[in-house]
mmCIF file of C-alpha atoms in Angstrom:
data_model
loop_
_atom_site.group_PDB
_atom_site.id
_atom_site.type_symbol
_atom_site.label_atom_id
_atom_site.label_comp_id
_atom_site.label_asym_id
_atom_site.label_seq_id
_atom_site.Cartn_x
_atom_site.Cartn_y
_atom_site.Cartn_z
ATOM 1 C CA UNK A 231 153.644 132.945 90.944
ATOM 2 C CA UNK A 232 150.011 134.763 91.205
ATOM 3 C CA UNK A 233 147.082 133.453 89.795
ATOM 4 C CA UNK A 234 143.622 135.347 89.107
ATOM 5 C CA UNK A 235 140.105 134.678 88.443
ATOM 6 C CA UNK A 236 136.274 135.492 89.505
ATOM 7 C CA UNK A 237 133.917 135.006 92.149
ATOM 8 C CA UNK A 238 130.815 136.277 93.523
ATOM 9 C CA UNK A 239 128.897 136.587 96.568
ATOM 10 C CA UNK A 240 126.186 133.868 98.130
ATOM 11 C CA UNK A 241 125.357 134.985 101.137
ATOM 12 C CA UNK A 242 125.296 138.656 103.091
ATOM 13 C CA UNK A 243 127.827 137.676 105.737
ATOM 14 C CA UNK A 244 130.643 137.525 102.824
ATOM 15 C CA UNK A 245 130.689 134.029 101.754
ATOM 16 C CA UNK A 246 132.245 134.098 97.957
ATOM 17 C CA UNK A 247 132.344 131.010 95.539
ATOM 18 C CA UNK A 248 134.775 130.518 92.779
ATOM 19 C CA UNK A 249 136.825 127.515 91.822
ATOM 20 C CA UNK A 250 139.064 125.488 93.432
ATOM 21 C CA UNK A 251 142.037 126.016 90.561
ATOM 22 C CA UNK A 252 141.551 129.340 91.531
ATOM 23 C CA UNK A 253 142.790 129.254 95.092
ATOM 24 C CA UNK A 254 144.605 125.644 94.875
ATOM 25 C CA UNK A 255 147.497 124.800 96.799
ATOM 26 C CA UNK A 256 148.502 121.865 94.059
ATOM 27 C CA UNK A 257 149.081 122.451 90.437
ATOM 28 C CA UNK A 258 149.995 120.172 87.799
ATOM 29 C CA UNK A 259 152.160 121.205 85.342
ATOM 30 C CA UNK A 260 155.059 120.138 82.850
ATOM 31 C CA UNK A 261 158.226 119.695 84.838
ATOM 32 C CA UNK A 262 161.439 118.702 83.841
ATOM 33 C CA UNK A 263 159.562 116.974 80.926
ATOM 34 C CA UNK A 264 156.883 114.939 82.431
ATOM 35 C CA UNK A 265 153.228 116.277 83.818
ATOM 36 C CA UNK A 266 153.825 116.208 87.765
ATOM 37 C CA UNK A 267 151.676 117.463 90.537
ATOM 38 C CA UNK A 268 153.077 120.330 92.861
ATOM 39 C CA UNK A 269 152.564 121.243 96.261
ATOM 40 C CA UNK A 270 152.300 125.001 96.849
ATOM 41 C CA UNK A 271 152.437 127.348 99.729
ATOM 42 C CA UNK A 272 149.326 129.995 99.775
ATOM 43 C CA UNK A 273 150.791 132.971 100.782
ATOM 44 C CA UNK A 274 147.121 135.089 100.506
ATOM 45 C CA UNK A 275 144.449 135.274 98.801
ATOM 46 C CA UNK A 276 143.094 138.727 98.183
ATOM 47 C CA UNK A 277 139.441 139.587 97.330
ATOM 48 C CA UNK A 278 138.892 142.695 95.061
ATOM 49 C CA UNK A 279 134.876 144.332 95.518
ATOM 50 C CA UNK A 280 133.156 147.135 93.815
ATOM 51 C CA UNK A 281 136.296 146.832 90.954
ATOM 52 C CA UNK A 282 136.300 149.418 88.448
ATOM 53 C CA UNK A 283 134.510 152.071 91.299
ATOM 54 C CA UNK A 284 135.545 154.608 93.431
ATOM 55 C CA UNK A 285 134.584 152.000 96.123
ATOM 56 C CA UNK A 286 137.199 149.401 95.170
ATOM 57 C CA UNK A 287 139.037 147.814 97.858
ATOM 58 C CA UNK A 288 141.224 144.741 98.415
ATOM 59 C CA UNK A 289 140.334 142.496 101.210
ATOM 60 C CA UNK A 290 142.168 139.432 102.790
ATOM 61 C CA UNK A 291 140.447 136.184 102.444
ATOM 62 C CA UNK A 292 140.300 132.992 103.600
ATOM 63 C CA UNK A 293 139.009 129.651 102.882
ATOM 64 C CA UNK A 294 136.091 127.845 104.557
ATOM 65 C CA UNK A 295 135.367 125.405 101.974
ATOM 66 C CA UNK A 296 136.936 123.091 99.272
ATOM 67 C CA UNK A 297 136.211 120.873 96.740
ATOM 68 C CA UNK A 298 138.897 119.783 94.891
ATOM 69 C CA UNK A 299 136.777 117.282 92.542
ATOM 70 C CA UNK A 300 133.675 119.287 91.683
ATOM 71 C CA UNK A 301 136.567 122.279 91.472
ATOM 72 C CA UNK A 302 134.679 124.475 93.697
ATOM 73 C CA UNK A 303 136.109 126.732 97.234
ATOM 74 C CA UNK A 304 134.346 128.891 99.108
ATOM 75 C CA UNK A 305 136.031 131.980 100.599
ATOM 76 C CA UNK A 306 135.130 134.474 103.893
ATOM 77 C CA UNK A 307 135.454 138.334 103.661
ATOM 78 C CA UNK A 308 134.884 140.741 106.251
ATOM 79 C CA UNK A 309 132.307 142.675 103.847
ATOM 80 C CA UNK A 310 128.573 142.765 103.510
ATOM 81 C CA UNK A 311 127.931 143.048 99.725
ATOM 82 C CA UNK A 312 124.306 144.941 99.030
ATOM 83 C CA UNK A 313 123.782 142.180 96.161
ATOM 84 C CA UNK A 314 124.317 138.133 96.565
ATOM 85 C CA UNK A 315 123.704 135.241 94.118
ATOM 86 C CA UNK A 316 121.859 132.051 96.507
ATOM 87 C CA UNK A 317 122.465 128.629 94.771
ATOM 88 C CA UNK A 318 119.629 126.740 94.050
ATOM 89 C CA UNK A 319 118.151 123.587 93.070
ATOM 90 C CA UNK A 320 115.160 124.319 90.794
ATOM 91 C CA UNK A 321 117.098 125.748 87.932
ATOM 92 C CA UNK A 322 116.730 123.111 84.825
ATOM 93 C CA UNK A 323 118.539 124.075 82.011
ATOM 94 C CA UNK A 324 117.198 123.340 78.455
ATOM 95 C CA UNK A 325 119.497 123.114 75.178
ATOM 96 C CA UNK A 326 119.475 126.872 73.634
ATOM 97 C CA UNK A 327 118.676 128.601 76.430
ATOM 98 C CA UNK A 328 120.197 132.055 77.042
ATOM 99 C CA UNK A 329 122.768 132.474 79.488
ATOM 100 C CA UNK A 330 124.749 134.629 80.639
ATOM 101 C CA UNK A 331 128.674 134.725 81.599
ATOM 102 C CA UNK A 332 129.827 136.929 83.948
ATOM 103 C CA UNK A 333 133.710 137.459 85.271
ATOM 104 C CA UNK A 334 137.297 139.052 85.100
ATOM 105 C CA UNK A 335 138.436 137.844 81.289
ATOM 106 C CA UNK A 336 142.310 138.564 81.840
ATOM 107 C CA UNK A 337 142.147 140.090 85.065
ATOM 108 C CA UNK A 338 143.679 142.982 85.453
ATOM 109 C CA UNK A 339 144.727 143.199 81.755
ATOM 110 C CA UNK A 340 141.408 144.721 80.781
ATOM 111 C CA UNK A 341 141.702 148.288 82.873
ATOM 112 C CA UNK A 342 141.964 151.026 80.878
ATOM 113 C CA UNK A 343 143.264 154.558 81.964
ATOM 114 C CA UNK A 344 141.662 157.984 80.983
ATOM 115 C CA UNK A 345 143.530 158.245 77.414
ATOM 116 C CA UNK A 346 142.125 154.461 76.363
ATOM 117 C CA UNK A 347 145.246 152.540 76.853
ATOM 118 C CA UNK A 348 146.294 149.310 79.364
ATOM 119 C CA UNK A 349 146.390 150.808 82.886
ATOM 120 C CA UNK A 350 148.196 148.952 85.215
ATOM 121 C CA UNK A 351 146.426 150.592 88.433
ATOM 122 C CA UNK A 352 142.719 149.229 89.524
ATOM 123 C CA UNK A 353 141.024 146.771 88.077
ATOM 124 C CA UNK A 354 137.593 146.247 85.360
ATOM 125 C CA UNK A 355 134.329 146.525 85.618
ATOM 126 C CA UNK A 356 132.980 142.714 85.882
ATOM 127 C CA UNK A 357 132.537 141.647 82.149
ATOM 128 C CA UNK A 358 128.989 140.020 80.360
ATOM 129 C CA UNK A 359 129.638 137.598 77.881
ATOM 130 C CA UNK A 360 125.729 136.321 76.265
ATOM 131 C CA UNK A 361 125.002 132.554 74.857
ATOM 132 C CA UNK A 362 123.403 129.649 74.378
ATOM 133 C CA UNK A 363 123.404 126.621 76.085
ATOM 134 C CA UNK A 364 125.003 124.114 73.514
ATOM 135 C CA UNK A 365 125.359 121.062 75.664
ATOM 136 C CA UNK A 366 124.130 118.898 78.873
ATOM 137 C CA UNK A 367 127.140 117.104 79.819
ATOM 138 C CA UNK A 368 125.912 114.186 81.715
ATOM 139 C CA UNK A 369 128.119 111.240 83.727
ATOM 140 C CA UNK A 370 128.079 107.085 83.542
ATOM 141 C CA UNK A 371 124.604 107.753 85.919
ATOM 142 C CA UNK A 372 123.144 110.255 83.608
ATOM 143 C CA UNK A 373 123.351 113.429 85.749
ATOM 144 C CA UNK A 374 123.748 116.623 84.173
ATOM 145 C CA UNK A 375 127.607 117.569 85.756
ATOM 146 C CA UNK A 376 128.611 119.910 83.223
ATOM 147 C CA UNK A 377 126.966 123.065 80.484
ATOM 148 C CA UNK A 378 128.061 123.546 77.745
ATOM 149 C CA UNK A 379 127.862 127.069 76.153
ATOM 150 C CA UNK A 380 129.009 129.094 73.653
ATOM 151 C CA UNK A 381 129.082 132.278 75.712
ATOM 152 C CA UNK A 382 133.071 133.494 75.531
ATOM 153 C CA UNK A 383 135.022 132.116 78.183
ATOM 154 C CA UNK A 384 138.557 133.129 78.675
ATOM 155 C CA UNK A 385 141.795 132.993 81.362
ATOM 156 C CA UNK A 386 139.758 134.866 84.323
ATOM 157 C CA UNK A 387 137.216 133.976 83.991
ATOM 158 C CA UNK A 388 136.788 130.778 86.215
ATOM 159 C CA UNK A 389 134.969 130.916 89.165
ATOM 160 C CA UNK A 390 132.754 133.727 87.931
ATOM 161 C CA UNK A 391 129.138 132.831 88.008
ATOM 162 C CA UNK A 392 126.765 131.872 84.581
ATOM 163 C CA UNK A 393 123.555 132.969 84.805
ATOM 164 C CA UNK A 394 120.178 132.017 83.142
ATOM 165 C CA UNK A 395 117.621 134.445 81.452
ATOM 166 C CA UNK A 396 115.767 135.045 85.010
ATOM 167 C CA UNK A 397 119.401 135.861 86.867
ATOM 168 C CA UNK A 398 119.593 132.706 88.770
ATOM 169 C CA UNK A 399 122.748 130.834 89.047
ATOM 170 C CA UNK A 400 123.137 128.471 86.050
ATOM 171 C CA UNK A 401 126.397 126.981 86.941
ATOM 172 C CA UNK A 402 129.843 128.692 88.139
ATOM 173 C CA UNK A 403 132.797 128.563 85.078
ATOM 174 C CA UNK A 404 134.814 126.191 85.308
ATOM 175 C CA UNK A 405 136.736 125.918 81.756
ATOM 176 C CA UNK A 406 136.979 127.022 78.617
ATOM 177 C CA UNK A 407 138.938 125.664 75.001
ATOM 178 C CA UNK A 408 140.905 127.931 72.481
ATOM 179 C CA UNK A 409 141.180 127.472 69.188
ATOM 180 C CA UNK A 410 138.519 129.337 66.704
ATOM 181 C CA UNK A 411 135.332 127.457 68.494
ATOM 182 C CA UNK A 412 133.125 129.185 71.144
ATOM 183 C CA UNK A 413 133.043 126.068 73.306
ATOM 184 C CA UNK A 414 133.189 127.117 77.393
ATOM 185 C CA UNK A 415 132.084 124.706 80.310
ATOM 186 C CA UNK A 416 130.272 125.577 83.722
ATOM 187 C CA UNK A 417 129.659 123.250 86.840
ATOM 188 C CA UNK A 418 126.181 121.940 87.060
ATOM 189 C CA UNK A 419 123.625 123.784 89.021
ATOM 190 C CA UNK A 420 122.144 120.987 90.784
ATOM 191 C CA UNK A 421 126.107 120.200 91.436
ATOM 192 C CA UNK A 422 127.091 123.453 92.886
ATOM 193 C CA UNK A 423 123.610 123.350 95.473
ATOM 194 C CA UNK A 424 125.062 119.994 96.423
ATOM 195 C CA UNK A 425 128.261 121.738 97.704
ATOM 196 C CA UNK A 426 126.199 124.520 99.013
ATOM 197 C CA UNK A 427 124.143 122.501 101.375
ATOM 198 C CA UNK A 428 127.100 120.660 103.021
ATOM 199 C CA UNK A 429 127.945 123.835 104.091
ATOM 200 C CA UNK A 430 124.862 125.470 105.125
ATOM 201 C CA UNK A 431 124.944 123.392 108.181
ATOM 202 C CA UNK A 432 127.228 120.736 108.998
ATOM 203 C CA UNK A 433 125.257 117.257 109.883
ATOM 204 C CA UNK A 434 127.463 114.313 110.653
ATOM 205 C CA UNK A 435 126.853 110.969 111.437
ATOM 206 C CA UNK A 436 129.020 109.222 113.754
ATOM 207 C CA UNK A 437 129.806 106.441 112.402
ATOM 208 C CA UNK A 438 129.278 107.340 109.229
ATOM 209 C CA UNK A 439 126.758 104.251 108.193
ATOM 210 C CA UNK A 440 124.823 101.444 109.670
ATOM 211 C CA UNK A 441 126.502 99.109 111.476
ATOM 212 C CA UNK A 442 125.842 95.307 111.667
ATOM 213 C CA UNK A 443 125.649 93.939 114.545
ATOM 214 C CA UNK A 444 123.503 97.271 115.627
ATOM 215 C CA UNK A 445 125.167 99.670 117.567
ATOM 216 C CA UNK A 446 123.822 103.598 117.921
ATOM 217 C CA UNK A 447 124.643 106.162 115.030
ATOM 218 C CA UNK A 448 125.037 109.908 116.366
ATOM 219 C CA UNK A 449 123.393 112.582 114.554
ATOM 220 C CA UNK A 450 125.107 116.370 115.222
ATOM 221 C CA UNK A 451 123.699 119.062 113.221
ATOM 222 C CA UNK A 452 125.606 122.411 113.981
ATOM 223 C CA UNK A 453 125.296 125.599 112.390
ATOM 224 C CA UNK A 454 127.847 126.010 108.794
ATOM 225 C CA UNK A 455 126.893 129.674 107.075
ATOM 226 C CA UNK A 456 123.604 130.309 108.357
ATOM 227 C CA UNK A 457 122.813 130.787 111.611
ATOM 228 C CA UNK A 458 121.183 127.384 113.209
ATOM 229 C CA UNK A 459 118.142 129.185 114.665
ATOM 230 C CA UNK A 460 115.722 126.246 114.372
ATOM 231 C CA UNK A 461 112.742 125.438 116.928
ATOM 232 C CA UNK A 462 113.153 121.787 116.209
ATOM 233 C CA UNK A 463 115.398 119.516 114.473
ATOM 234 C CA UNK A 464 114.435 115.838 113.266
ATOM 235 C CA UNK A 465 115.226 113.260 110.929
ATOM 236 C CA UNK A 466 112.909 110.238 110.031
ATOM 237 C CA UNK A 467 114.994 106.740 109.310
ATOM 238 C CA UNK A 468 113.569 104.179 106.406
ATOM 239 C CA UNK A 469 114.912 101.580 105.254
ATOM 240 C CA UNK A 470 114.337 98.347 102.815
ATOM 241 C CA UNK A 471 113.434 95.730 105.732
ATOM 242 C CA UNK A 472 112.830 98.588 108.379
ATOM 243 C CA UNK A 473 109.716 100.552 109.056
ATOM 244 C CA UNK A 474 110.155 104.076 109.193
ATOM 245 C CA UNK A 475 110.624 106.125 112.869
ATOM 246 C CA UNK A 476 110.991 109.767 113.785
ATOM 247 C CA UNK A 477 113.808 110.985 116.224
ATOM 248 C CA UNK A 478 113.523 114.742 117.648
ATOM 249 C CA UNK A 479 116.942 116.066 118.005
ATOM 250 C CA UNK A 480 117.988 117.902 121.101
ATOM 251 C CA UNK A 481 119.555 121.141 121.970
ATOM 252 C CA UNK A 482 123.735 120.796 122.716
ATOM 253 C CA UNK A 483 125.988 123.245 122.918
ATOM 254 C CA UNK A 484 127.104 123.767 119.388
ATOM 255 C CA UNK A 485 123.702 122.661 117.889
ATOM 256 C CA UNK A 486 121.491 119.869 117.991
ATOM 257 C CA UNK A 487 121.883 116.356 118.264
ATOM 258 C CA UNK A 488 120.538 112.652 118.812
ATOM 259 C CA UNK A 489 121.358 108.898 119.274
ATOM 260 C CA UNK A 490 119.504 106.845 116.219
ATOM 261 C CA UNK A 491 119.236 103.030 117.147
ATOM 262 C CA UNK A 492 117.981 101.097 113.861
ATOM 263 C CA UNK A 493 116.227 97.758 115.001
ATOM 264 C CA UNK A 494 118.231 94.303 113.566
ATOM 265 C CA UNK A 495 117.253 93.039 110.344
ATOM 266 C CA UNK A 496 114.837 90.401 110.342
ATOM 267 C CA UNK A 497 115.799 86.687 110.348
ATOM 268 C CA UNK A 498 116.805 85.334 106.833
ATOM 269 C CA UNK A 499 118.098 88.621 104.803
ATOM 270 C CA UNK A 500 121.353 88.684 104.572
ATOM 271 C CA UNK A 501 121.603 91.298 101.832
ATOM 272 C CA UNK A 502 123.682 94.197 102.876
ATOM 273 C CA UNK A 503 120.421 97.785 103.268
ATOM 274 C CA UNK A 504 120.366 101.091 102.778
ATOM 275 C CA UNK A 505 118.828 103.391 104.715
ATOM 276 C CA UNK A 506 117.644 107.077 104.680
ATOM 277 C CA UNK A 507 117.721 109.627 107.317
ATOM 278 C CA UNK A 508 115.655 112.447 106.144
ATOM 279 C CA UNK A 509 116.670 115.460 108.119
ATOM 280 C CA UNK A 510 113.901 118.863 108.983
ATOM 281 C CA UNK A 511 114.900 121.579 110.501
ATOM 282 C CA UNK A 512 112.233 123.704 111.446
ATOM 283 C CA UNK A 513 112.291 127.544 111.959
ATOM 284 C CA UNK A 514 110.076 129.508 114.329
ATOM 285 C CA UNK A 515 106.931 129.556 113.142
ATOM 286 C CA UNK A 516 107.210 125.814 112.599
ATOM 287 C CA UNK A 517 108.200 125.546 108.501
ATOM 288 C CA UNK A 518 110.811 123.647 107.432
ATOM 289 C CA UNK A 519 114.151 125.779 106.435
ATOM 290 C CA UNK A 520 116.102 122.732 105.545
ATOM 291 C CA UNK A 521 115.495 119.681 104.185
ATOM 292 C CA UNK A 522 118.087 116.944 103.315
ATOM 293 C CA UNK A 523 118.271 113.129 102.958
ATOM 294 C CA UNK A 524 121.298 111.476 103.436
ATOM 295 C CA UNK A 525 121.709 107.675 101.930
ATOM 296 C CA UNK A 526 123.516 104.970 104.846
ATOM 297 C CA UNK A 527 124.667 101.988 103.758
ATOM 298 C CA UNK A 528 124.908 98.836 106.249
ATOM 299 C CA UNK A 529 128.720 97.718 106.625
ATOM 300 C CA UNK A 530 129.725 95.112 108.693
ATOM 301 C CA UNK A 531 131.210 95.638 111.740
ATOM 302 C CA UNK A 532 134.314 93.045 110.395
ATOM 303 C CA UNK A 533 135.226 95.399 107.374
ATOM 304 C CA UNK A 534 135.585 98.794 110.270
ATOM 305 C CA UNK A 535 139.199 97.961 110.997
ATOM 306 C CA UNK A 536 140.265 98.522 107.390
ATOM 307 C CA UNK A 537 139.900 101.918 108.375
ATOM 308 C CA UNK A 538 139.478 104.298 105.083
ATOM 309 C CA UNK A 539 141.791 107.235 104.753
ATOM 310 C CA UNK A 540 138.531 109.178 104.097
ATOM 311 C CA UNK A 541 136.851 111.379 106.624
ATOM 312 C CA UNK A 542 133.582 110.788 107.424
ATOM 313 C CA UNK A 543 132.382 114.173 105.791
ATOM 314 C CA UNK A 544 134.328 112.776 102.489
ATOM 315 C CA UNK A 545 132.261 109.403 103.140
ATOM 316 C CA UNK A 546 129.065 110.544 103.175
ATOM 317 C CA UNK A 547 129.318 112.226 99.179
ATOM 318 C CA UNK A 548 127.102 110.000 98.154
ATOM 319 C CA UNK A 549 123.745 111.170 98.764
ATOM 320 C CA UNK A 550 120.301 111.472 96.897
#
């Protein structure tokens, strides 16, 4: 079967967002009387710009990025598009403010043909749907994951972008209920940024925490969508029982990188730490063009061999 929805653009080298669902290679659905979860085979994934012009074209896509929790992908075209949305994190959302929803309600379904009726060649325009924010969905730790409008949201609509009254993202569509109430859902702002960043440049830490007894923890930072053009790279280390040092990152093939040795704890704590490595990066005329800090617990060296099935990007989620 083929499945449909929205996107848009966040960066000029083709990068699209949209949902996860959108693109997913597992579905859940009713099957042979109970809910089960199936594994698919992605045949393509097709990417339609300039819809509804005499500029439309389909292009092949593929996928860079995935989120299957947050329910967020992120998809490569060969196109430059004149117009991109960047995520960002200083968008606060207040109840009853006016947003904006923006997608591809029904698809296809929507085209019309030069006498009025359902074409079935092209595609629509992108469709505006107005509202209000209704709701700040917040989790267990009181973080806003979720907005709640009344904008209309229907089928086609996910993945398309919600925007606020200034045109800056508000949160990407997500979900929407039928049934005579105007109540639609789209991914937190501050959410979405989160997933951004991981991929604006890829910083791993090998191992992925502190280990006790001490032993190094590697630090590669290598370029994700943007380009890594930095003049320096460092990250400052701080933790509870550990005075705070700078490390300058050096230049390796793929990016930058660095050995971090955190001192032992001092006699009589046996409390497991956390620690912070703040990361810079610094462009050419010296300002900062990236700034991250990344939380690193202290595991013993004992519990390592249980070995989670995790990768290390997938253990490092939790971050401030």
């Amino acid at each position: 079967f083929s499945n449909a929805g929205s996107g848009f653009f966040i960066h000029p080298d083709g990068f699209i967002m949209t949902n996860w669902h959108v693109i997913a290679d597992q579905v859940e659905m009713v099957f042979l009387g109970e809910m089960r979860e199936l594994s698919l085979t992605v045949v393509h994934i097709n990417v339609i710009v300039d819809p509804g012009t005499p500029n439309e074209r389909k292009l092949p896509a593929k996928v860079v990025g995935r989120d299957r929790d947050l329910d967020v992908a992120l998809l490569k075209v060969n196109y430059r598009p004149a117009e991109w949305i960047t995520p960002s994190n200083g968008v606060q959302l207040d109840l009853m403010d006016d947003v904006f929803v923006v997608g591809f309600p029904f698809g296809d379904l929507l085209t019309f043909n030069e006498q009025g009726g359902i074409s079935l060649k092209g595609y629509p325009e992108p469709s505006i749907n107005a509202g209000r924010v209704t709701s700040l969905r917040r989790d267990e730790k009181n973080r806003i994951v979720a907005v709640q409008t009344d904008a209309a949201i229907n089928p086609g609509n996910s993945g398309g972008p919600m925007l606020d009254s200034r045109g800056r993202l508000a949160g990407v569509v997500y979900s929407g209920i039928s049934g005579g109430t105007q109540i639609g859902f789209a991914i937190a702002p501050q959410r979405v940024y989160g997933f951004y960043l991981d991929r604006v440049l890829k910083v791993k830490f090998y191992p992925p925490y502190i280990p006790n007894p001490r032993s190094s923890v590697k630090i590669t930072v290598e370029p994700g969508i943007l380009a890594l053009n930095a003049s320096r790279v460092s990250v400052r280390v701080d933790g509870a029982q550990c005075e705070a040092f700078d490390i300058d990152l050096e230049q390796a093939d793929n990016g930058w990188e660095a050995v971090i040795n955190v001192p032992d704890k001092p006699e009589g704590i046996t409390a497991k730490q956390y620690y912070t490595a703040s990361l810079r990066v610094y462009n050419s005329r010296g300002r900062t063009s990236f700034q991250r800090i990344y939380r690193l617990a202290e595991v013993e060296s004992s519990q390592v061999g249980l070995k989670s099935r995790r990768d290390p990007e997938a253990m490092m989620r939790d971050r401030i």
